[in-house]
mmCIF file of C-alpha atoms in Angstrom:
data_model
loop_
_atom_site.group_PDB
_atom_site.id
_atom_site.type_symbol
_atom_site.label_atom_id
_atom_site.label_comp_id
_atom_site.label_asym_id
_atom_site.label_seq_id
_atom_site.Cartn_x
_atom_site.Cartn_y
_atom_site.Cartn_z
ATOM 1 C CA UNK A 12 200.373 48.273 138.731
ATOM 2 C CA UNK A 13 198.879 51.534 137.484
ATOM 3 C CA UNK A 14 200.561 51.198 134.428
ATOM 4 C CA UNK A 15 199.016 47.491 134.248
ATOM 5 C CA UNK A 16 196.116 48.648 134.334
ATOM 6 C CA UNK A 17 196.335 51.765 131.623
ATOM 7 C CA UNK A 18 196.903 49.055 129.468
ATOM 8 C CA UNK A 19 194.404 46.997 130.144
ATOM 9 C CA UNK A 20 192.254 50.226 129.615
ATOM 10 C CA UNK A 21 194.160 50.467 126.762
ATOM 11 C CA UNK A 22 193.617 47.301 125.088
ATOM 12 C CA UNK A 23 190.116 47.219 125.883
ATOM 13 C CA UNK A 24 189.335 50.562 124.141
ATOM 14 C CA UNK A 25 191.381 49.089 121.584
ATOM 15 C CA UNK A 26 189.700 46.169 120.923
ATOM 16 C CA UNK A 27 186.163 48.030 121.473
ATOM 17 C CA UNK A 28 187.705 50.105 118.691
ATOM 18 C CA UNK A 29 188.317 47.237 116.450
ATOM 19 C CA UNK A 30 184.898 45.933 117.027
ATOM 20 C CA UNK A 31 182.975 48.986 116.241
ATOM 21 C CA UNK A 32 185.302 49.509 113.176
ATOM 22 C CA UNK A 33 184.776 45.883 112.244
ATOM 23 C CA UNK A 34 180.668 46.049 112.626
ATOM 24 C CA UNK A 35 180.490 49.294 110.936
ATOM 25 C CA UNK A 36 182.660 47.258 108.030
ATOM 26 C CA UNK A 37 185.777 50.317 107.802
ATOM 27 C CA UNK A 38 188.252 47.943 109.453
ATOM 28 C CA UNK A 39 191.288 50.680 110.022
ATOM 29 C CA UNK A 40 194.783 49.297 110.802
ATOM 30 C CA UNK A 41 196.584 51.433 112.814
ATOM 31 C CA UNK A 42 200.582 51.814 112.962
ATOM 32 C CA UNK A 43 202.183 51.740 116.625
ATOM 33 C CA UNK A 44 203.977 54.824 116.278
ATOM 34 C CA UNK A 45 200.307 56.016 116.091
ATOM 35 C CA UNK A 46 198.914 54.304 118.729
ATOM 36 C CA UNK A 47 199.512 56.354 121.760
ATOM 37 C CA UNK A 48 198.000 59.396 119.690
ATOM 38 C CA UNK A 49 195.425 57.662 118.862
ATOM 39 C CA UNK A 50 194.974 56.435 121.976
ATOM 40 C CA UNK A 51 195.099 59.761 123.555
ATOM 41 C CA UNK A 52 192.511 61.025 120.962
ATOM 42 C CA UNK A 53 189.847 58.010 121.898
ATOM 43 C CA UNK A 54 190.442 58.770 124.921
ATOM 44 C CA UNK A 55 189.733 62.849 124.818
ATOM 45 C CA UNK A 56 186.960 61.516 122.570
ATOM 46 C CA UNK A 57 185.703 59.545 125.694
ATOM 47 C CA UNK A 58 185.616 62.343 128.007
ATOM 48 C CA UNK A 59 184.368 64.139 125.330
ATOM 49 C CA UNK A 60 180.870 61.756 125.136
ATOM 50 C CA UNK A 61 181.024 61.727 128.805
ATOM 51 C CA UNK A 62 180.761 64.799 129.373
ATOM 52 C CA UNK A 63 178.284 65.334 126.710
ATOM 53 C CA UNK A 64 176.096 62.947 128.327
ATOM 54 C CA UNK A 65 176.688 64.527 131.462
ATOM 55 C CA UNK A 66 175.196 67.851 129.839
ATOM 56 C CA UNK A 67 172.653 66.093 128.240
ATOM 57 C CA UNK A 68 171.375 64.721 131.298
ATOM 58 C CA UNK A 69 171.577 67.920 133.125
ATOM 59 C CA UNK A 70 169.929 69.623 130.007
ATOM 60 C CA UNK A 71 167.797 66.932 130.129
ATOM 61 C CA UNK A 72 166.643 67.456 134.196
ATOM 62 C CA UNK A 73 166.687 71.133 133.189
ATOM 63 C CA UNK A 74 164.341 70.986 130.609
ATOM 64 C CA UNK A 75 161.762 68.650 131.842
ATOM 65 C CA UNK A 76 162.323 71.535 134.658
ATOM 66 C CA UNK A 77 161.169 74.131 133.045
ATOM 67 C CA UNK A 78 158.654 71.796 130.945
ATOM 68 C CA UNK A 79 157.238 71.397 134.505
ATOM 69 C CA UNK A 80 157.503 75.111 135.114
ATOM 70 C CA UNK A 81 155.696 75.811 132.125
ATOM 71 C CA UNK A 82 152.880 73.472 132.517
ATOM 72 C CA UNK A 83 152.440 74.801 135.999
ATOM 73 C CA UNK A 84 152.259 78.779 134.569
ATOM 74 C CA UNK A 85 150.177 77.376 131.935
ATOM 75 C CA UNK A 86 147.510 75.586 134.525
ATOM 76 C CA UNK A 87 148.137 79.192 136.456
ATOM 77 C CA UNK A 88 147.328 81.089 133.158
ATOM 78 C CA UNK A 89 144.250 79.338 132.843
ATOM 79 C CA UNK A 90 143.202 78.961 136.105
ATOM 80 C CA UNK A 91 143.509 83.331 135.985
ATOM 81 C CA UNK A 92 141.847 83.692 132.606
ATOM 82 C CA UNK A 93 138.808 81.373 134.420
ATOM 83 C CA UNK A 94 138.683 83.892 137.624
ATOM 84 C CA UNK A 95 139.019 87.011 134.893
ATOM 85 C CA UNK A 96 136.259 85.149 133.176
ATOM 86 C CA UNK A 97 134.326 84.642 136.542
ATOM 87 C CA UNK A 98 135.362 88.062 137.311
ATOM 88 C CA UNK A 99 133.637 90.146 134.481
ATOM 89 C CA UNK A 100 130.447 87.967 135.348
ATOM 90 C CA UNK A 101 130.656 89.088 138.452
ATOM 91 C CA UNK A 102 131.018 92.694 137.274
ATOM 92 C CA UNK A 103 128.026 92.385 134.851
ATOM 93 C CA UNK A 104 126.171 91.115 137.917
ATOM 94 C CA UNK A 105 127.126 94.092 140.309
ATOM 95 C CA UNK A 106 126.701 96.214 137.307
ATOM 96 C CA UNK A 107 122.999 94.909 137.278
ATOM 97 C CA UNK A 108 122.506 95.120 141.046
ATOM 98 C CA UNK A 109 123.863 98.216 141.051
ATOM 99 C CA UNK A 110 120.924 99.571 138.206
ATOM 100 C CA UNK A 111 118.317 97.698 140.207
ATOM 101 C CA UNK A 112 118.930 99.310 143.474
ATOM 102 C CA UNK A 113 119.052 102.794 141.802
ATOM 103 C CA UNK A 114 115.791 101.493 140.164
ATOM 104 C CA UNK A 115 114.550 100.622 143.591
ATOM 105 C CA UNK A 116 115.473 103.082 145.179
ATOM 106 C CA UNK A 117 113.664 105.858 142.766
ATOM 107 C CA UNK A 118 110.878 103.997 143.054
ATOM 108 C CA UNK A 119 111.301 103.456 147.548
ATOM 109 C CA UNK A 120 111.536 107.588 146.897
ATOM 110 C CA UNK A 121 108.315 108.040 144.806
ATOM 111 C CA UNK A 122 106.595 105.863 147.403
ATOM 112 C CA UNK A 123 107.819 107.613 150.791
ATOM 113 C CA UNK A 124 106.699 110.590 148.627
ATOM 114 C CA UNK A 125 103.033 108.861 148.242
ATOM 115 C CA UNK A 126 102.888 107.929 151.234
ATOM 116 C CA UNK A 127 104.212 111.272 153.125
ATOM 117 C CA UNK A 128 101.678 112.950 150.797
ATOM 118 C CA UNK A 129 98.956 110.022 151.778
ATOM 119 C CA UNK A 130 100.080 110.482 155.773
ATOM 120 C CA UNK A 131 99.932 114.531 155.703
ATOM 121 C CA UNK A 132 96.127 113.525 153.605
ATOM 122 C CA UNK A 133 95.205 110.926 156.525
ATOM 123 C CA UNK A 134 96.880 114.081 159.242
ATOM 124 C CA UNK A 135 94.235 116.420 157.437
ATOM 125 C CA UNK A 136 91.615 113.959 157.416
ATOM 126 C CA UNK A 137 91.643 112.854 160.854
ATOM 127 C CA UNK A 138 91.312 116.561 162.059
ATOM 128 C CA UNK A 139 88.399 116.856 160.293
ATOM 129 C CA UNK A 140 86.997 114.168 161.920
ATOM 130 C CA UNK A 141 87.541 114.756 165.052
ATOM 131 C CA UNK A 142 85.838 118.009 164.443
ATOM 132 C CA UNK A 143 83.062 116.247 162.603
ATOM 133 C CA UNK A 144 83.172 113.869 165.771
ATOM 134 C CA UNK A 145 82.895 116.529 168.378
ATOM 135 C CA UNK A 146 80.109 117.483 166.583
ATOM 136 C CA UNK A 147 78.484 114.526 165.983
ATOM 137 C CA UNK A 148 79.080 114.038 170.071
ATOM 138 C CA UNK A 149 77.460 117.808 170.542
ATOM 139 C CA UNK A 150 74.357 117.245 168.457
ATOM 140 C CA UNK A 151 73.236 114.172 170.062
ATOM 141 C CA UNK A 152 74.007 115.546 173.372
ATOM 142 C CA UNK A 153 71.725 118.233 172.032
ATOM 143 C CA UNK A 154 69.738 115.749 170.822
ATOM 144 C CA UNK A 155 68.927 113.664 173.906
ATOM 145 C CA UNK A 156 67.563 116.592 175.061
ATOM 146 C CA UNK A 157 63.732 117.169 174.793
ATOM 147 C CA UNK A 158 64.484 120.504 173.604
ATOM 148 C CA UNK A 159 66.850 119.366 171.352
ATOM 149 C CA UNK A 160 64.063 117.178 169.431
ATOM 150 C CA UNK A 161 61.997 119.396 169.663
ATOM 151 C CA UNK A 162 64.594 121.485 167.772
ATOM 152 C CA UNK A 163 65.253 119.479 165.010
ATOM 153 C CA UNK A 164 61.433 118.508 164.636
ATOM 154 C CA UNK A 165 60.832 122.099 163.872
ATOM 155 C CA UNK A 166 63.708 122.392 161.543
ATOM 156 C CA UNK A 167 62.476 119.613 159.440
ATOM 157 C CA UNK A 168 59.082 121.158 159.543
ATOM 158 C CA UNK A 169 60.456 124.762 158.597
ATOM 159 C CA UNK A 170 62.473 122.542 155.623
ATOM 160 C CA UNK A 171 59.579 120.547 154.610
ATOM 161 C CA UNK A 172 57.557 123.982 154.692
ATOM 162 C CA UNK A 173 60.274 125.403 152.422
ATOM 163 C CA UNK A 174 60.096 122.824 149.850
ATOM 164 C CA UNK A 175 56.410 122.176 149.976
ATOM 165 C CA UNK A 176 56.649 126.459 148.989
ATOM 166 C CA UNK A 177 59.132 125.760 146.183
ATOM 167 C CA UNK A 178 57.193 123.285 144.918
ATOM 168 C CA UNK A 179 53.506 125.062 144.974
ATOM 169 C CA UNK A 180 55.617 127.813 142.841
ATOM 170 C CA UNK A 181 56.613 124.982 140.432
ATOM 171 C CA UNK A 182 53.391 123.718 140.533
ATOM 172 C CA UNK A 183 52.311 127.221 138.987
ATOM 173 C CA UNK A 184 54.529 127.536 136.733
ATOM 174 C CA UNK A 185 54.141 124.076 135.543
ATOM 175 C CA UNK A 186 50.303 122.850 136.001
ATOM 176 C CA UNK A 187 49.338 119.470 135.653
ATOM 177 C CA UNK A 188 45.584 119.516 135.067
ATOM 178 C CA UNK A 189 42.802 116.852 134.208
ATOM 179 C CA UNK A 190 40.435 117.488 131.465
ATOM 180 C CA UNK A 191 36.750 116.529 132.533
ATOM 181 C CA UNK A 192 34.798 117.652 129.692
ATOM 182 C CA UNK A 193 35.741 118.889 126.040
ATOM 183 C CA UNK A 194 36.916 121.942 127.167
ATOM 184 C CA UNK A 195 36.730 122.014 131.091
ATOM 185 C CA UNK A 196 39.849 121.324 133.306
ATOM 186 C CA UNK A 197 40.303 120.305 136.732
ATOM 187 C CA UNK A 198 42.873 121.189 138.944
ATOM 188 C CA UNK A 199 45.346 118.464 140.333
ATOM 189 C CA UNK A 200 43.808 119.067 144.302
ATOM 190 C CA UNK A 201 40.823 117.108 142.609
ATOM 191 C CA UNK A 202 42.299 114.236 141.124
ATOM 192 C CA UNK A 203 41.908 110.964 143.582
ATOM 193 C CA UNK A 204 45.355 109.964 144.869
ATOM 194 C CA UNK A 205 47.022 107.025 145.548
ATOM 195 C CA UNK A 206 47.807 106.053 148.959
ATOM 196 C CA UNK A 207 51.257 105.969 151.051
ATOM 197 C CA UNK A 208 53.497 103.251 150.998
ATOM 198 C CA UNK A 209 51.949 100.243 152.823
ATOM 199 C CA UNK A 210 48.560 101.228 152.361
ATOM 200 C CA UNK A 211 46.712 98.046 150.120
ATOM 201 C CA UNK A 212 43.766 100.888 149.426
ATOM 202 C CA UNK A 213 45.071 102.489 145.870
ATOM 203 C CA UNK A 214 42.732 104.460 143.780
ATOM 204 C CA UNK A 215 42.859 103.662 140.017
ATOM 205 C CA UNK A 216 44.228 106.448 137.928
ATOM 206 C CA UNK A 217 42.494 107.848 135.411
ATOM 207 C CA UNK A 218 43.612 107.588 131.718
ATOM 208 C CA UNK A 219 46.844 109.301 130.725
ATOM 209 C CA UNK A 220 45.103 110.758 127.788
ATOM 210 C CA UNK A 221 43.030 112.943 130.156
ATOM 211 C CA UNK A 222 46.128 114.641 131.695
ATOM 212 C CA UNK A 223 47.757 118.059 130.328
ATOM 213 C CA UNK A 224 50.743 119.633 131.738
ATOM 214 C CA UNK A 225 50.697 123.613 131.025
ATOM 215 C CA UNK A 226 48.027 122.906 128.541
ATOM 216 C CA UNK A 227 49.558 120.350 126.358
ATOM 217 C CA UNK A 228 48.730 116.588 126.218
ATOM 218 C CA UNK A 229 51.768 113.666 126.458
ATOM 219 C CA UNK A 230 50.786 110.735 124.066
ATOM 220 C CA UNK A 231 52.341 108.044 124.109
ATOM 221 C CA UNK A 232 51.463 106.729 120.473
ATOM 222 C CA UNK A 233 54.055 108.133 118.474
ATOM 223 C CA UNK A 234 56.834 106.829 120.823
ATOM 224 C CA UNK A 235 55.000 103.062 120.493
ATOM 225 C CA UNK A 236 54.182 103.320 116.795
ATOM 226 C CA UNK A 237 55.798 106.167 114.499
ATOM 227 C CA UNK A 238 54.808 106.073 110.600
ATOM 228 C CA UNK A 239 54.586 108.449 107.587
ATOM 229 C CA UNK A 240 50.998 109.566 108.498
ATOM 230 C CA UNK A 241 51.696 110.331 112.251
ATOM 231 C CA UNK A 242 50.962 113.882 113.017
ATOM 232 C CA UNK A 243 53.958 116.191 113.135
ATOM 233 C CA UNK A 244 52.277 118.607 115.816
ATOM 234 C CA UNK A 245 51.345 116.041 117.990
ATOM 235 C CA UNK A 246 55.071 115.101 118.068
ATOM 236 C CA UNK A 247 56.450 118.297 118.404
ATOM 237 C CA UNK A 248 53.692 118.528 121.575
ATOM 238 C CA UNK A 249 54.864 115.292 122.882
ATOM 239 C CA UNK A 250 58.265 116.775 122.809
ATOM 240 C CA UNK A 251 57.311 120.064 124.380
ATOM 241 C CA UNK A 252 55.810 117.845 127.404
ATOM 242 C CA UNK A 253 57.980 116.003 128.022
ATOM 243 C CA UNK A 254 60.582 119.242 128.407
ATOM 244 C CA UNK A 255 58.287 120.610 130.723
ATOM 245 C CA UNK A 256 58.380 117.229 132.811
ATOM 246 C CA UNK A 257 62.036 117.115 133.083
ATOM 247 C CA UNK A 258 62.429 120.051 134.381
ATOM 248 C CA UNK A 259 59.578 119.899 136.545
ATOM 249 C CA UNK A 260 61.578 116.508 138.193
ATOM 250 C CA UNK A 261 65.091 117.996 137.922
ATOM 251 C CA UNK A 262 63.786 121.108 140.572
ATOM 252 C CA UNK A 263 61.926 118.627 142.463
ATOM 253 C CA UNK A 264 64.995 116.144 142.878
ATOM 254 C CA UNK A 265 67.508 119.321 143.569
ATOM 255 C CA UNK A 266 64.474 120.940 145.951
ATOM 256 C CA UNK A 267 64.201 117.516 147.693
ATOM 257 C CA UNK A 268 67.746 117.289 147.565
ATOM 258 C CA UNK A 269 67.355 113.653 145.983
ATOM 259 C CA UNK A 270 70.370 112.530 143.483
ATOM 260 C CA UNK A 271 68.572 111.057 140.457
ATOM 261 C CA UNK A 272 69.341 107.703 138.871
ATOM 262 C CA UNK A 273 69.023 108.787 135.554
ATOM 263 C CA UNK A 274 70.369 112.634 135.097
ATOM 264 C CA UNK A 275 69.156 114.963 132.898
ATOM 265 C CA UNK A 276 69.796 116.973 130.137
ATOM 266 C CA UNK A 277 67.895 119.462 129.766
ATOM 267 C CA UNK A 278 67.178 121.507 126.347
ATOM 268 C CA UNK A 279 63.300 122.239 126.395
ATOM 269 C CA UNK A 280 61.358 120.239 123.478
ATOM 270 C CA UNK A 281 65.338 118.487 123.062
ATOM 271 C CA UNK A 282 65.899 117.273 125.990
ATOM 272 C CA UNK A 283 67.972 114.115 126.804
ATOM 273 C CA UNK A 284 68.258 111.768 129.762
ATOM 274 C CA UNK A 285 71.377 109.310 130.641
ATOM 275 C CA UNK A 286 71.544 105.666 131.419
ATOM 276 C CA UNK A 287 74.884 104.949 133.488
ATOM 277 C CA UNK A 288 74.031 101.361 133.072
ATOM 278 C CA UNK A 289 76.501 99.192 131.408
ATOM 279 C CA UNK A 290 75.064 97.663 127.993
ATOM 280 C CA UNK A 291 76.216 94.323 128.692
ATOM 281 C CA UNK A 292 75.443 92.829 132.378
ATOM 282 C CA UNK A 293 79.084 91.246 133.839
ATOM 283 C CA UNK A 294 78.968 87.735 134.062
ATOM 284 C CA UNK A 295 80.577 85.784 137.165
ATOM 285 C CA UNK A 296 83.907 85.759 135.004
ATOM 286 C CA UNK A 297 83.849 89.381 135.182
ATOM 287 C CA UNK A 298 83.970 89.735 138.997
ATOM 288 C CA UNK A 299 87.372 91.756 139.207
ATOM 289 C CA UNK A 300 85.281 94.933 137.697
ATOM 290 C CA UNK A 301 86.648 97.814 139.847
ATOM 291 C CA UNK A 302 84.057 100.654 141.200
ATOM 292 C CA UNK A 303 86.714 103.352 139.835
ATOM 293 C CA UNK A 304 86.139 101.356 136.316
ATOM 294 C CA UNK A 305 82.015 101.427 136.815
ATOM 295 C CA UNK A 306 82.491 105.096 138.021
ATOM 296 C CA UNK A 307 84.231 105.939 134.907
ATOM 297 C CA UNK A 308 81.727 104.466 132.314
ATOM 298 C CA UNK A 309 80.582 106.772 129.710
ATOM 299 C CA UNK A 310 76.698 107.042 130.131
ATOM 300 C CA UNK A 311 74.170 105.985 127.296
ATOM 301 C CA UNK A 312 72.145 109.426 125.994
ATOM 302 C CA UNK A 313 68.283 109.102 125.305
ATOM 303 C CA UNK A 314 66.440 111.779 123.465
ATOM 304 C CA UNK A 315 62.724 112.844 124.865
ATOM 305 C CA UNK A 316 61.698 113.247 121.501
ATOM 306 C CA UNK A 317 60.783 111.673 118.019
ATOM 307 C CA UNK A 318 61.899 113.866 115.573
ATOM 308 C CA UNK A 319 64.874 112.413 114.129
ATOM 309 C CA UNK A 320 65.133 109.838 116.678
ATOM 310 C CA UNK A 321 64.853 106.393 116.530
ATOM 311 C CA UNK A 322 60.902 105.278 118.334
ATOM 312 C CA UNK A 323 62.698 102.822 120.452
ATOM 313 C CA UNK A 324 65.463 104.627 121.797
ATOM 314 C CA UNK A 325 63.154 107.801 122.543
ATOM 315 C CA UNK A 326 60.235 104.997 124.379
ATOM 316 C CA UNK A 327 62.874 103.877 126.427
ATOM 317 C CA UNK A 328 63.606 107.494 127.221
ATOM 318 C CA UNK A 329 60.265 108.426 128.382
ATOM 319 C CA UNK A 330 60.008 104.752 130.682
ATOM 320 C CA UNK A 331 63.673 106.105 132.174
ATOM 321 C CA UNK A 332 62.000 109.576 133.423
ATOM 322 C CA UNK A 333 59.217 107.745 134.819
ATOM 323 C CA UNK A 334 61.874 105.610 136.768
ATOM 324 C CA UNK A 335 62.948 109.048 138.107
ATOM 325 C CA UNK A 336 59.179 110.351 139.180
ATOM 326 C CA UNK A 337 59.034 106.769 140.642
ATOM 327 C CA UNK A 338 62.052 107.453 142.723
ATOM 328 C CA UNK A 339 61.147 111.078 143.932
ATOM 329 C CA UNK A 340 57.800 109.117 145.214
ATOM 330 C CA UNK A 341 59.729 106.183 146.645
ATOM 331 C CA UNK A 342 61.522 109.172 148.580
ATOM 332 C CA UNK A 343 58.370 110.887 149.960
ATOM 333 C CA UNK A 344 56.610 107.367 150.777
ATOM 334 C CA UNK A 345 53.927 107.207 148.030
ATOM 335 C CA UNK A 346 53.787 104.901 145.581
ATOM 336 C CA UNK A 347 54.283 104.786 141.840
ATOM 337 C CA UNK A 348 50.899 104.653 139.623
ATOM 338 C CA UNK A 349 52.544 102.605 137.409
ATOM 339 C CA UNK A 350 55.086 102.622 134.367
ATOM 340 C CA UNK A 351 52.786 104.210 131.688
ATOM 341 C CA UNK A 352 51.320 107.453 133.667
ATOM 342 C CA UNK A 353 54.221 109.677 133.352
ATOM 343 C CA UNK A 354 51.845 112.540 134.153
ATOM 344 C CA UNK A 355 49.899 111.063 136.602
ATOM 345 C CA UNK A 356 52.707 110.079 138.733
ATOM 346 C CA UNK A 357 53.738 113.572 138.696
ATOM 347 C CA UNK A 358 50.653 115.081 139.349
ATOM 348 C CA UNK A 359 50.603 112.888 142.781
ATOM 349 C CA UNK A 360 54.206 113.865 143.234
ATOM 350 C CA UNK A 361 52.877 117.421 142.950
ATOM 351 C CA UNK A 362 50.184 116.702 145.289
ATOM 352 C CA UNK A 363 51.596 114.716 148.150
ATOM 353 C CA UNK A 364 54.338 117.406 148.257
ATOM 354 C CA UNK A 365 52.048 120.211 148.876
ATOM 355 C CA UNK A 366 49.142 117.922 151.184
ATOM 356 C CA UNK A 367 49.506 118.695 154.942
ATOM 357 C CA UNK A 368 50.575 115.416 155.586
ATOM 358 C CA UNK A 369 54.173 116.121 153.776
ATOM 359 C CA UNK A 370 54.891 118.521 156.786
ATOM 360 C CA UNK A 371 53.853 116.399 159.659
ATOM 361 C CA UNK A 372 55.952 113.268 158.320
#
């Protein structure tokens, strides 16, 4: 029965071999002596193919395999160049952190350095006042006292008397006189004086014209109205004057002990006087101006004199060292005579200084 069915095999390969010889059009006839070889060579051929398919199928199921592998180190690759990628951001981050914080941290060090320098300031500070405040606390426990009062009553007499001295020198040195005839003088105890601060009863001054100061006159023409005829002595008087009233007021105001609002610089018949004033008035725009920045302004110089000068400039000079004779007065309680008598108001200055009533105040 085996046998049966080799040849049925047999004739089956046989006839597929016929057929594929037939469609491919090479019809071979083959003898029967040659058929079992034949036959034996299909069928090696046969196992051949099969086995060949065999292997391609495993080659196959290998290679999509290690297609699959492939793919998956691929995605792997990538997926490790994106966290190297993500990686060296994050370094360049840290790297940037890490150069902030040293930033930060130099500057955290500068500032606990400010601020141990500020706390041992604020140490030193507070010691001194509580000195200062013990005695603060001591004086007025001294002054509540009757005695005490008294005390510092005398002092400011003794004071007053000291500066009322001072001034009686400078009054010496330094006379402000009022001419009555052509060639008489009068001396300053005299001249009718204006009243103390809210007293309506003011006497009028005299003119300014009639008022020398160590002998020499202050006009104020030149300085109003300067032209090619305008006498060159009575500029260089003017000048002189006008030297001799700034420093008259500068050892009043240091006497006194009175800061001026307009300083002075003083150089005899070149003498200036400076404005701390801005130029230009801040608007309401300007609001953020810092005191340290108004502190720090340069100030605006003002000769006392013509010669060289512009008129303006050296009229505006002369109305700012009235401002100051104004403010000495304002300090002692008297007021000013008005803008124009630069002499007069110091020759009331003078007086109220020296008057008995200077003492007693």
């Amino acid at each position: 029965m085996e046998n049966r069915e080799q040849q049925d095999r047999d004739k089956t390969l046989i006839t597929d071999a016929k057929q594929i010889n037939v469609a491919e059009g090479n019809a071979k006839v083959i003898e029967w002596e040659d058929f079992e070889h034949e036959l034996a060579r299909l069928w090696s051929l046969s196992s051949a193919l099969k086995e060949a398919n065999e292997k391609k199928q495993s080659l196959q199921e290998k290679l999509q395999a290690f297609i699959q592998v492939k793919n998956e180190s691929l995605n792997k690759l990538n997926e490790l160049e994106e966290m190297r990628e993500r990686l060296e951001a994050r370094k360049v981050v840290m790297e940037n952190m890490s150069a902030r914080c040293k930033v930060a941290k130099e500057d955290a060090k500068s500032r606990e350095e400010m601020l141990s320098t500020e706390v041992r300031a604020l140490l030193v500070a507070g010691t001194s006042l509580s000195v200062a405040k013990k005695r603060l606390q001591e004086s007025n426990r001294l002054l509540t006292e009757e005695r005490g009062y008294i005390k510092l009553k005398n002092v400011q007499r003794k004071l007053r008397a000291r500066q009322q001295y001072m001034i009686s020198q400078l009054s010496l040195l330094y006379p402000v006189k009022i001419i009555v005839g052509p060639a008489q003088e009068q001396e300053l105890e005299s001249y009718p004086g204006s009243s103390r601060l809210g007293n309506s009863s003011v006497s009028k001054p005299i003119n300014q014209g009639s008022l020398t100061i160590l002998g020499l006159h202050l006009s104020m023409l030149p300085f109003t109205k300067m032209s090619f005829f305008t006498d060159k002595k009575e500029v260089q008087r003017s000048a002189t004057a006008l030297g001799y009233v700034a420093h008259v007021v500068s050892l009043i105001a240091s006497y006194l002990q009175v800061p001026l609002r307009y300083p002075l610089r003083l150089g005899g018949s070149r003498s200036y006087i400076n404005d701390y004033a801005p130029s230009v008035e801040p608007t309401s725009s300007d609001l953020s101006w810092d005191t340290a920045i108004t502190a720090n302004l340069k100030p605006a110089e003002f000769p006392l004199f013509l010669e060289g000068q512009d008129t303006t400039r050296a009229a505006y000079a002369v109305f700012l060292l009235n401002k100051d004779i104004e403010q000495l007065l304002n300090f002692i309680g008297v007021k000013s005579l008005g803008p124009r008598h630069v002499l007069a108001n110091l020759k009331e200055l003078l007086r109220t200084v020296q008057s008995s009533e200077y003492i007693d105040t």
